[in-house]
């Protein structure tokens, strides 16, 4: 499955951000908690020092009961176990509002009052710090999300601009047709990679074009050079036919006639294919397809005895094209539908919706769509035909930016030629 | 009738000269432009058959030469160039017809006859063969003064057969001739048989002799 580069980048961003969030959030939580604990401990120690400095010297054992009565967070308890040093702990005490247990930080430190050992008990309520921590966490997540969203927007917008030269080149390459080459307009860019790509494409295209042209010329010249020997063969046979021939000789001549005809047709198609793009076919005119098809179907049905033909002109269809090429294109499609038909089969041609539909009976299996329009890909063993007919059709279709589709439905072969342009016929 | 053939391919030229001479044409052959120029300046022809790719230049030169000399010879270009632009250019330069190689000799003969008939317009528009009379202007056929109703294809077929009388025409040559500019739509030659059969029946029905001979395996011949 292919996906856009931008989507892929953004997807990586999302995955990475989630991973960062998952890892950093607990870390952040633990760290804040630790910092607050250290802070609370410092406060507790400070309070202990203040107590020792301001209260301890004047405190008498008899006042202890009163002290404890008025103070809840700094109390003095009997030393009932051996506490030698400051001792911190976390404990829970119910609050008076709803009786929920609340977290407190506790410091117990040993003190001496009038020579007796006591325990100084101090506590700090940690409720507030817990709230701070949650809001900090929320802030953290919000910032992260905001950053992610802005990253998305910026990347989306900016990368479109960044890739603009690339897109321009790509679009032109997509429309590029070596048979009908147009010069490519390489966009001005100061990005090294794009510059390199453009120059590589330019080199590739010019090299391919020259190879293509050489090959085309070769085919054209070869086909052309064959015309004269073919003409000699044909005229020799035409004269030979006039002799008094035995049956065997006549059969030989008939076979030769047939072969020369096929060779001539093949040669003609090769020439046509190699020069379809030439200016000689550039003259365009508006052509009423209904007329062209009616004429062609008339001549076809005249030749046929075992295939029924039907022409359905649902609507008038006018196409702007070169007349010779259009006629060649249509006749190749029609002849194709007849040639691969079966005995007592039929062919139906329909003009509707700005397209021509050619439906015919034939071999009871679908043709290979990928091979159908390539040169010399005969998909059945019929001996007639040059194997170039549909290749020529495809070339003409491409040249005019039409569209041709093939499908196999209900044991029928269907070719649809869409013109993508319709000149209203009033 | 005098015809000048300008063609560098000796084998082909020989066959054309042979075929046309058999139909009572006087056919001369020039193998290049220089040779052809000499002949054109000295003689008048009824028809010139002109190849375009000649060893000493382009056949177009001959067309221009004819114009310069104010000659009215009909010219049929016979060329290997199956190219619309060349076709149009040569027709504009004064050629009357254009035939692409390879062609059937029978087709060439039919074109030559048609051209000469067009050129000698003031002459007869009637073709006679045995008891058949064809009026080329009205496109009607009569057998001993009785009108024969033919389809367009049958009429063309009859004209083609009579034009090439006593010559064997292959089914392919007939099929191509009848298909005209729709040769791309030729599927097989079977329809020639149907047209021949119908034409033959119509002729015999009107009391005409059976002049269409079937040459087994090859084709047909109008035989007097």
XYZ file of C-alpha atoms in Angstrom:
650
model
C 0.000 0.000 0.000
C 1.368 3.371 -0.913
C 0.909 6.454 1.192
C 1.805 10.080 0.968
C 5.156 11.169 2.250
C 3.497 13.872 4.376
C 1.148 11.392 6.047
C 4.039 9.128 6.758
C 6.006 11.976 8.367
C 3.031 13.003 10.470
C 2.413 9.440 11.522
C 5.983 9.187 12.734
C 5.468 12.443 14.652
C 2.354 11.078 16.354
C 3.944 7.789 17.320
C 7.031 9.556 18.606
C 5.002 12.091 20.619
C 2.899 9.406 22.244
C 6.030 7.500 23.201
C 7.555 10.653 24.686
C 4.342 11.376 26.575
C 4.072 7.867 27.953
C 7.657 7.903 29.150
C 7.867 11.467 30.437
C 4.502 11.748 32.195
C 5.296 9.285 35.049
C 8.822 10.651 35.208
C 7.433 14.141 35.562
C 4.976 12.920 38.191
C 7.649 11.225 40.240
C 10.000 14.170 39.940
C 7.408 16.731 41.104
C 6.465 14.501 43.971
C 10.076 14.163 44.998
C 10.669 17.925 44.782
C 7.635 18.625 46.980
C 8.694 16.046 49.494
C 12.147 17.561 49.752
C 10.529 20.988 50.174
C 8.206 19.744 52.913
C 11.115 18.132 54.699
C 13.036 21.396 54.576
C 10.095 23.288 56.040
C 9.731 20.702 58.804
C 13.419 20.918 59.654
C 13.266 24.725 59.633
C 10.283 24.670 61.966
C 12.161 22.291 64.264
C 15.121 24.650 64.377
C 12.792 27.591 65.110
C 11.110 25.551 67.840
C 14.462 24.730 69.367
C 15.581 28.343 69.139
C 12.415 30.130 70.379
C 10.351 27.617 72.373
C 12.471 24.788 73.726
C 14.448 26.865 76.290
C 11.350 28.248 77.993
C 9.218 25.155 77.790
C 8.512 23.354 81.082
C 7.250 19.816 81.410
C 4.119 21.064 83.153
C 3.234 23.191 80.101
C 3.340 20.217 77.784
C -0.260 19.313 78.267
C -1.351 22.868 77.417
C 1.018 23.059 74.396
C -0.439 19.929 72.984
C -3.912 21.253 73.609
C -3.340 24.390 71.477
C -1.115 22.925 68.780
C -2.171 20.256 66.418
C 0.667 20.323 63.912
C 3.537 20.661 66.377
C 3.102 18.396 69.314
C 5.328 17.014 71.966
C 4.963 13.378 72.749
C 6.467 11.032 75.265
C 9.441 9.260 73.888
C 8.199 5.718 73.930
C 10.802 4.287 71.562
C 14.428 5.003 70.877
C 14.501 7.769 68.333
C 18.008 9.022 68.095
C 17.667 11.218 65.079
C 15.140 13.074 62.939
C 12.699 10.632 61.447
C 10.474 11.457 58.420
C 7.408 9.502 57.467
C 4.207 9.720 55.418
C 1.012 9.191 57.310
C -2.697 9.697 56.768
C -5.075 11.534 59.029
C -8.785 12.061 58.603
C -9.907 15.581 57.855
C -12.821 16.971 59.790
C -14.865 17.962 56.758
C -15.667 14.531 55.324
C -13.484 12.207 57.296
C -11.365 11.314 54.221
C -7.872 10.272 54.922
C -5.441 13.016 53.916
C -1.712 12.655 53.293
C 0.650 14.305 55.763
C 4.440 14.567 55.944
C 5.616 13.844 59.455
C 8.876 14.682 61.240
C 9.665 13.127 64.565
C 12.728 14.414 66.300
C 14.079 13.741 69.809
C 14.236 16.720 72.174
C 15.197 17.146 75.833
C 12.907 19.133 78.160
C 14.185 19.646 81.694
C 16.464 16.668 81.269
C 13.714 14.339 80.081
C 13.682 12.957 76.568
C 10.618 13.823 74.501
C 9.612 13.505 70.892
C 8.791 16.587 68.793
C 6.018 15.637 66.355
C 5.461 17.928 63.371
C 3.211 17.459 60.363
C 2.483 19.241 57.088
C -0.664 18.736 55.080
C 0.191 17.630 51.561
C -3.277 18.132 50.015
C -2.390 21.432 48.345
C 0.808 20.094 46.855
C -1.055 17.164 45.366
C -3.389 19.578 43.567
C -0.451 21.612 42.311
C 1.049 18.472 40.966
C -2.084 17.544 39.051
C -2.415 20.989 37.516
C 1.237 20.909 36.560
C 0.673 17.577 34.893
C -2.381 18.915 33.052
C -0.356 21.893 31.875
C 2.362 19.600 30.689
C -0.032 17.480 28.645
C -1.739 20.579 27.206
C 1.541 22.068 26.064
C 2.539 18.790 24.508
C -0.757 18.480 22.641
C -0.633 22.096 21.497
C 2.864 21.609 20.205
C 1.810 18.470 18.357
C -1.159 20.190 16.728
C 0.902 23.171 15.628
C 3.543 20.794 14.324
C 0.873 19.111 12.230
C -0.408 22.347 10.811
C 3.010 23.795 10.124
C 4.370 20.614 8.605
C 1.285 20.211 6.460
C 1.425 23.746 5.150
C 5.104 24.157 4.902
C 5.886 20.829 3.359
C 3.386 21.500 0.581
C 5.385 24.590 -0.255
C 8.650 22.810 0.214
C 7.702 20.010 -2.154
C 6.139 22.300 -4.737
C 9.020 21.998 -7.273
C 8.947 18.242 -6.867
C 5.194 18.107 -7.434
C 5.486 20.278 -10.533
C 8.090 18.024 -12.094
C 6.120 14.945 -11.116
C 2.914 16.222 -12.675
C 4.660 16.952 -15.956
C 6.309 13.547 -15.936
C 2.958 11.888 -15.397
C 1.580 13.616 -18.465
C 4.705 12.906 -20.476
C 4.281 10.726 -23.517
C 7.390 9.736 -25.392
C 5.383 9.216 -28.548
C 4.154 12.779 -28.348
C 6.881 14.556 -26.431
C 6.349 17.978 -24.965
C 9.263 19.813 -23.397
C 9.239 19.649 -19.618
C 9.316 22.919 -17.691
C 11.608 22.289 -14.772
C 10.583 24.563 -11.874
C 13.160 26.948 -10.487
C 14.388 25.632 -7.173
C 17.340 26.206 -4.855
C 17.015 22.818 -3.222
C 19.962 20.701 -4.189
C 18.111 17.363 -4.286
C 15.382 18.701 -6.561
C 17.932 20.285 -8.862
C 19.778 17.013 -9.105
C 16.585 15.110 -9.776
C 15.542 17.524 -12.514
C 18.865 17.357 -14.282
C 18.880 13.556 -14.084
C 15.351 13.411 -15.522
C 16.324 15.804 -18.276
C 19.269 13.626 -19.245
C 17.200 10.436 -19.075
C 14.431 11.838 -21.218
C 16.691 13.207 -23.899
C 18.547 9.911 -24.097
C 15.320 7.889 -24.272
C 13.864 10.232 -26.815
C 16.803 9.838 -29.121
C 16.706 6.042 -28.792
C 12.967 6.092 -29.409
C 13.295 8.284 -32.471
C 16.077 6.175 -33.899
C 13.963 3.096 -33.458
C 10.923 4.727 -34.960
C 12.930 5.870 -37.945
C 14.308 2.386 -38.332
C 10.858 0.816 -38.339
C 9.608 3.425 -40.748
C 12.539 3.009 -43.102
C 12.365 -0.765 -42.929
C 8.648 -0.761 -43.669
C 9.188 1.734 -46.443
C 11.989 -0.230 -48.057
C 9.764 -3.301 -48.062
C 7.137 -1.605 -50.215
C 9.091 -1.824 -53.461
C 9.988 -5.536 -53.275
C 6.375 -6.168 -52.276
C 5.219 -4.245 -55.328
C 7.491 -6.354 -57.527
C 6.201 -9.587 -55.989
C 2.634 -8.514 -56.490
C 3.046 -7.454 -60.098
C 4.966 -10.655 -60.898
C 2.114 -12.681 -59.467
C -0.487 -10.590 -61.310
C 1.286 -11.405 -64.567
C 1.912 -15.028 -63.658
C -1.807 -15.469 -62.960
C -2.533 -14.771 -66.622
C -0.781 -17.974 -67.712
C -2.594 -21.226 -68.245
C -2.168 -22.723 -64.795
C -2.639 -26.172 -63.372
C -4.789 -26.480 -60.256
C -1.700 -26.976 -58.122
C -0.063 -23.869 -59.520
C -3.245 -21.879 -59.018
C -3.381 -22.926 -55.387
C 0.218 -21.898 -54.895
C -0.452 -18.501 -56.409
C -3.540 -18.063 -54.248
C -1.496 -18.813 -51.127
C 1.173 -16.369 -52.260
C -1.468 -13.723 -52.927
C -2.795 -14.188 -49.438
C 0.648 -13.951 -47.866
C 1.552 -10.846 -49.826
C -1.686 -9.252 -48.761
C -0.960 -9.949 -45.119
C 2.584 -8.715 -45.482
C 1.294 -5.551 -47.134
C -1.197 -4.999 -44.334
C 1.423 -5.627 -41.680
C 3.788 -3.243 -43.368
C 1.100 -0.625 -43.640
C 0.274 -0.931 -39.956
C 3.922 -0.726 -38.942
C 4.313 2.432 -40.967
C 1.150 3.838 -39.484
C 2.206 3.043 -35.940
C 5.606 4.624 -36.426
C 4.243 7.842 -37.776
C 0.897 8.307 -36.078
C 2.382 11.198 -34.141
C 3.565 13.044 -37.209
C 2.155 16.329 -38.291
C 0.601 14.660 -41.300
C -2.223 13.642 -38.999
C -2.580 16.958 -37.239
C -5.539 18.338 -39.190
C -8.557 18.345 -36.894
C -12.198 18.719 -37.771
C -15.581 18.118 -36.219
C -16.820 14.713 -37.261
C -20.280 13.300 -36.723
C -19.530 9.782 -35.521
C -22.965 8.523 -36.424
C -22.217 9.045 -40.124
C -18.773 7.465 -39.971
C -20.051 4.424 -38.116
C -23.087 3.999 -40.332
C -20.877 3.911 -43.416
C -18.394 1.525 -41.837
C -21.062 -0.799 -40.494
C -22.761 -0.876 -43.898
C -19.612 -2.101 -45.559
C -18.904 -4.576 -42.789
C -22.349 -6.154 -42.762
C -22.134 -6.454 -46.537
C -19.161 -8.769 -46.078
C -20.710 -10.847 -43.323
C -22.905 -13.874 -43.596
C -22.548 -15.610 -40.245
C -22.317 -12.647 -37.867
C -25.243 -10.308 -37.239
C -24.489 -6.630 -36.813
C -26.546 -3.929 -35.215
C -25.903 -0.213 -34.915
C -27.790 1.711 -32.230
C -27.533 5.465 -32.575
C -28.985 6.665 -29.296
C -27.703 10.182 -29.697
C -25.700 12.230 -32.192
C -22.053 12.388 -31.224
C -19.601 14.814 -32.722
C -15.902 14.540 -32.048
C -13.100 16.904 -32.919
C -10.307 14.797 -34.314
C -8.230 13.940 -37.329
C -10.601 12.164 -39.658
C -8.175 9.547 -40.997
C -7.047 8.579 -37.513
C -10.585 8.437 -36.167
C -11.663 6.205 -39.047
C -8.666 3.932 -38.586
C -9.362 3.728 -34.858
C -13.020 2.810 -35.343
C -12.475 0.387 -38.192
C -9.779 -1.433 -36.225
C -12.174 -1.850 -33.308
C -14.997 -3.038 -35.556
C -12.822 -5.443 -37.528
C -11.469 -6.741 -34.237
C -14.988 -7.460 -33.002
C -15.787 -9.353 -36.204
C -12.521 -11.188 -36.553
C -12.718 -12.685 -33.070
C -16.387 -13.476 -33.311
C -17.967 -16.896 -33.516
C -20.221 -18.473 -36.113
C -23.769 -17.133 -35.821
C -22.559 -14.570 -33.322
C -23.325 -10.894 -33.294
C -21.792 -7.485 -32.899
C -23.610 -4.463 -31.590
C -22.395 -0.883 -31.678
C -24.040 1.730 -29.487
C -23.446 5.456 -29.416
C -24.550 6.916 -26.106
C -23.296 9.067 -23.248
C -20.536 10.574 -25.327
C -19.003 7.181 -25.968
C -19.071 4.280 -28.353
C -19.744 0.815 -27.045
C -18.805 -2.182 -29.148
C -20.274 -5.425 -27.873
C -19.534 -8.748 -29.489
C -19.767 -12.454 -28.937
C -16.570 -14.463 -29.114
C -14.314 -16.685 -27.095
C -16.071 -17.503 -23.820
C -13.382 -16.099 -21.593
C -12.095 -12.667 -20.785
C -9.119 -11.363 -22.685
C -6.050 -10.345 -20.771
C -6.541 -6.651 -20.191
C -2.859 -6.032 -19.639
C -1.799 -7.646 -22.920
C -4.767 -6.654 -25.011
C -3.398 -3.418 -26.412
C 0.234 -4.355 -26.784
C 1.815 -5.033 -30.130
C 1.703 -8.527 -31.574
C -0.153 -9.981 -28.611
C -2.579 -12.208 -30.435
C -4.813 -13.734 -27.839
C -6.355 -16.362 -29.982
C -4.952 -18.409 -32.785
C -6.914 -16.765 -35.553
C -4.629 -16.545 -38.522
C -5.918 -13.261 -39.812
C -4.977 -9.880 -38.487
C -1.595 -8.298 -38.042
C -1.563 -8.130 -34.258
C -1.189 -4.375 -34.480
C -4.821 -3.299 -34.765
C -5.488 -2.673 -31.087
C -2.021 -1.218 -30.535
C -2.870 1.349 -33.181
C -6.203 1.992 -31.493
C -4.466 2.560 -28.187
C -1.943 4.926 -29.745
C -4.676 7.001 -31.356
C -6.668 7.020 -28.122
C -3.666 8.192 -26.128
C -2.804 10.837 -28.656
C -6.287 12.334 -28.410
C -6.603 11.884 -24.636
C -9.604 9.657 -25.097
C -10.160 6.578 -23.026
C -10.629 2.968 -23.993
C -11.776 0.216 -21.662
C -12.365 -3.459 -22.107
C -14.572 -5.690 -20.037
C -16.052 -9.152 -20.252
C -19.639 -9.451 -19.064
C -22.271 -12.159 -19.592
C -19.962 -13.899 -22.054
C -19.743 -10.721 -24.133
C -16.651 -8.769 -25.009
C -17.235 -5.058 -24.562
C -15.005 -2.225 -25.702
C -15.928 1.281 -24.618
C -14.359 4.253 -26.315
C -14.931 7.457 -24.352
C -14.156 10.746 -26.009
C -14.204 12.988 -22.938
C -15.275 15.837 -25.161
C -18.503 16.468 -26.843
C -19.363 19.234 -29.175
C -23.004 19.999 -28.838
C -24.836 19.273 -32.012
C -27.673 21.705 -32.497
C -3.005 5.288 -76.318
C 0.487 6.197 -75.249
C 1.698 5.853 -71.733
C 5.005 6.903 -70.194
C 6.158 4.946 -67.173
C 8.799 6.662 -65.023
C 10.048 4.025 -62.581
C 13.544 3.017 -61.477
C 12.723 -0.515 -60.354
C 13.325 -2.498 -63.575
C 11.430 -5.625 -62.490
C 8.319 -3.684 -61.619
C 8.567 -1.559 -64.765
C 8.793 -4.646 -66.910
C 5.611 -6.084 -65.389
C 3.676 -2.860 -65.753
C 4.753 -2.440 -69.385
C 3.832 -6.043 -70.075
C 0.388 -5.815 -68.456
C -0.542 -2.500 -70.074
C 0.778 -3.492 -73.514
C -1.528 -6.495 -73.448
C -4.440 -4.070 -73.130
C -3.453 -2.246 -76.309
C -1.554 0.559 -74.657
C 1.735 1.716 -76.079
C 3.878 1.881 -73.011
C 7.309 3.528 -72.855
C 9.643 3.334 -69.945
C 11.993 5.951 -68.505
C 14.169 4.839 -65.597
C 15.103 8.253 -64.230
C 14.264 11.958 -64.351
C 16.847 12.801 -67.014
C 15.513 10.110 -69.295
C 11.922 11.128 -68.640
C 12.605 14.821 -69.366
C 13.921 13.914 -72.788
C 10.838 11.892 -73.624
C 8.377 14.451 -72.325
C 9.920 17.274 -74.324
C 9.747 15.226 -77.520
C 6.469 13.376 -77.355
C 2.925 13.727 -76.087
C 1.424 11.018 -73.885
C -2.089 10.220 -72.823
C -0.984 9.279 -69.378
C 2.183 9.371 -67.300
C 2.860 6.945 -64.463
C 5.293 8.596 -62.096
C 7.352 7.118 -59.286
C 8.465 9.734 -56.770
C 11.733 8.283 -55.455
C 14.000 8.271 -58.469
C 17.777 7.839 -58.498
C 18.471 11.331 -59.833
C 15.868 13.266 -57.875
C 12.329 13.673 -56.709
C 9.518 12.788 -59.110
C 7.856 16.066 -58.139
C 10.311 17.744 -60.515
C 8.519 16.079 -63.417
C 5.199 17.514 -62.250
C 6.710 21.009 -62.203
C 8.357 20.415 -65.570
C 5.010 19.442 -67.094
C 3.442 22.585 -65.731
C 6.259 24.692 -67.170
C 5.893 23.081 -70.567
C 2.153 23.678 -70.378
C 1.497 19.996 -70.959
C -1.874 18.480 -70.167
C -0.878 14.863 -69.693
C -2.724 13.044 -66.992
C -0.362 11.889 -64.259
C -0.794 9.004 -61.853
C 1.780 8.959 -59.068
C 2.833 5.447 -58.099
C 4.853 5.662 -54.934
C 5.953 3.656 -51.948
C 5.288 6.722 -49.835
C 2.001 6.115 -48.105
C 1.939 9.555 -46.704
C -0.979 11.932 -46.680
C 1.240 15.017 -46.970
C 3.076 13.710 -50.039
C -0.220 12.599 -51.544
C -1.757 16.021 -51.110
C 1.349 17.831 -52.323
C 1.572 15.789 -55.516
C -2.140 16.239 -56.231
C -1.700 19.980 -55.755
C 1.292 19.974 -58.078
C -0.834 18.615 -60.879
C -1.011 14.854 -60.413
C -4.441 13.394 -61.141
C -4.294 10.273 -59.030
C -2.111 8.603 -56.441
C -1.554 4.876 -56.080
C 0.477 3.445 -53.231
C 2.833 0.530 -53.776
C 2.272 -2.345 -53.689
C -0.748 -2.292 -56.006
C -2.478 -4.745 -58.292
C -1.746 -4.256 -61.979
C -5.475 -4.546 -62.593
C -6.047 -1.612 -60.261
C -3.404 0.423 -62.074
C -5.054 -0.339 -65.400
C -8.467 0.664 -64.051
C -7.043 3.968 -62.829
C -5.319 4.619 -66.167
C -8.560 3.956 -68.046
C -10.552 6.175 -65.709
C -8.010 8.976 -66.082
C -7.950 8.784 -69.867
C -11.748 8.776 -69.936
C -11.826 11.884 -67.769
C -9.226 13.600 -69.976
C -11.057 12.818 -73.207
C -14.310 14.060 -71.822
C -15.577 15.203 -75.183
C -15.096 11.700 -76.495
C -17.347 8.791 -75.888
C -18.774 8.153 -72.444
C -19.906 4.764 -73.523
C -18.099 1.506 -72.945
C -19.135 -1.445 -75.014
C -18.285 -5.051 -74.458
C -20.173 -7.648 -76.490
C -23.867 -6.842 -76.082
C -23.267 -4.732 -72.991
C -23.257 -0.962 -73.108
C -22.243 1.138 -70.118
C -22.986 4.851 -69.927
C -20.332 6.268 -67.621
C -22.060 9.604 -67.146
C -25.478 8.258 -66.255
C -23.948 5.184 -64.637
C -26.406 2.917 -66.406
C -25.937 -0.454 -68.026
C -27.931 -1.744 -70.958
C -27.957 -5.140 -72.597
C -29.245 -5.044 -76.149
C -31.099 -1.832 -75.208
C -32.675 -3.340 -72.091
C -31.692 -1.619 -68.877
C -29.848 -3.688 -66.329
C -30.419 -2.621 -62.719
C -27.237 -3.039 -60.690
C -26.193 -2.084 -57.198
C -23.310 0.374 -56.887
C -20.873 -2.403 -56.081
C -22.084 -4.590 -58.944
C -21.702 -1.670 -61.335
C -18.147 -1.071 -60.159
C -17.395 -4.761 -60.399
C -18.682 -4.958 -63.959
C -16.644 -1.926 -64.971
C -13.539 -3.389 -63.360
C -13.986 -6.761 -65.057
C -14.617 -5.257 -68.481
C -11.730 -2.806 -68.109
C -9.427 -5.713 -67.444
C -11.017 -7.932 -70.062
C -9.331 -11.238 -70.791
C -7.156 -10.808 -67.689
C -7.440 -12.885 -64.562
C -8.339 -10.754 -61.541
C -7.539 -12.193 -58.136
C -10.242 -12.137 -55.458
C -7.969 -9.858 -53.440
C -7.640 -7.343 -56.244
C -11.418 -7.254 -56.701
C -12.088 -7.008 -52.965
C -9.663 -4.104 -52.642
C -11.097 -2.332 -55.641
C -14.659 -2.662 -54.355
C -13.746 -1.551 -50.861
C -12.307 1.693 -52.198
C -11.178 3.896 -49.318
C -12.574 1.422 -46.814
C -9.921 -1.229 -47.413
C -9.189 -1.150 -43.675
C -12.534 -2.823 -43.103
C -11.826 -5.795 -45.361
C -12.233 -8.956 -43.381
C -12.021 -11.553 -46.104
C -12.699 -11.894 -49.796
C -15.823 -13.999 -49.488
C -18.155 -11.142 -50.343
C -16.566 -10.945 -53.808
C -18.086 -14.318 -54.552
C -21.570 -13.083 -53.621
C -21.257 -10.006 -55.834
C -19.939 -12.055 -58.746
C -22.756 -14.547 -58.363
C -25.419 -11.811 -58.317
C -23.911 -9.950 -61.248
C -23.634 -13.118 -63.256
C -27.258 -14.025 -62.588
C -28.525 -10.542 -63.489
C -26.570 -10.594 -66.752
C -27.801 -14.028 -67.758
C -31.371 -13.162 -66.745
C -31.321 -10.381 -69.337
C -30.068 -12.766 -71.967
C -26.457 -11.699 -71.831
C -23.726 -14.221 -72.533
C -21.843 -15.693 -69.599
C -18.574 -13.824 -69.866
C -17.473 -14.100 -66.245
C -15.189 -17.103 -66.013
C -14.179 -18.486 -62.652
C -10.470 -19.274 -62.467
C -10.453 -21.919 -59.808
C -8.499 -20.995 -56.686
C -7.486 -17.581 -57.942
C -10.250 -15.336 -59.159
C -12.312 -14.311 -62.165
C -11.901 -13.203 -65.755
C -14.076 -11.304 -68.206
C -13.655 -13.404 -71.268
C -14.904 -12.525 -74.716
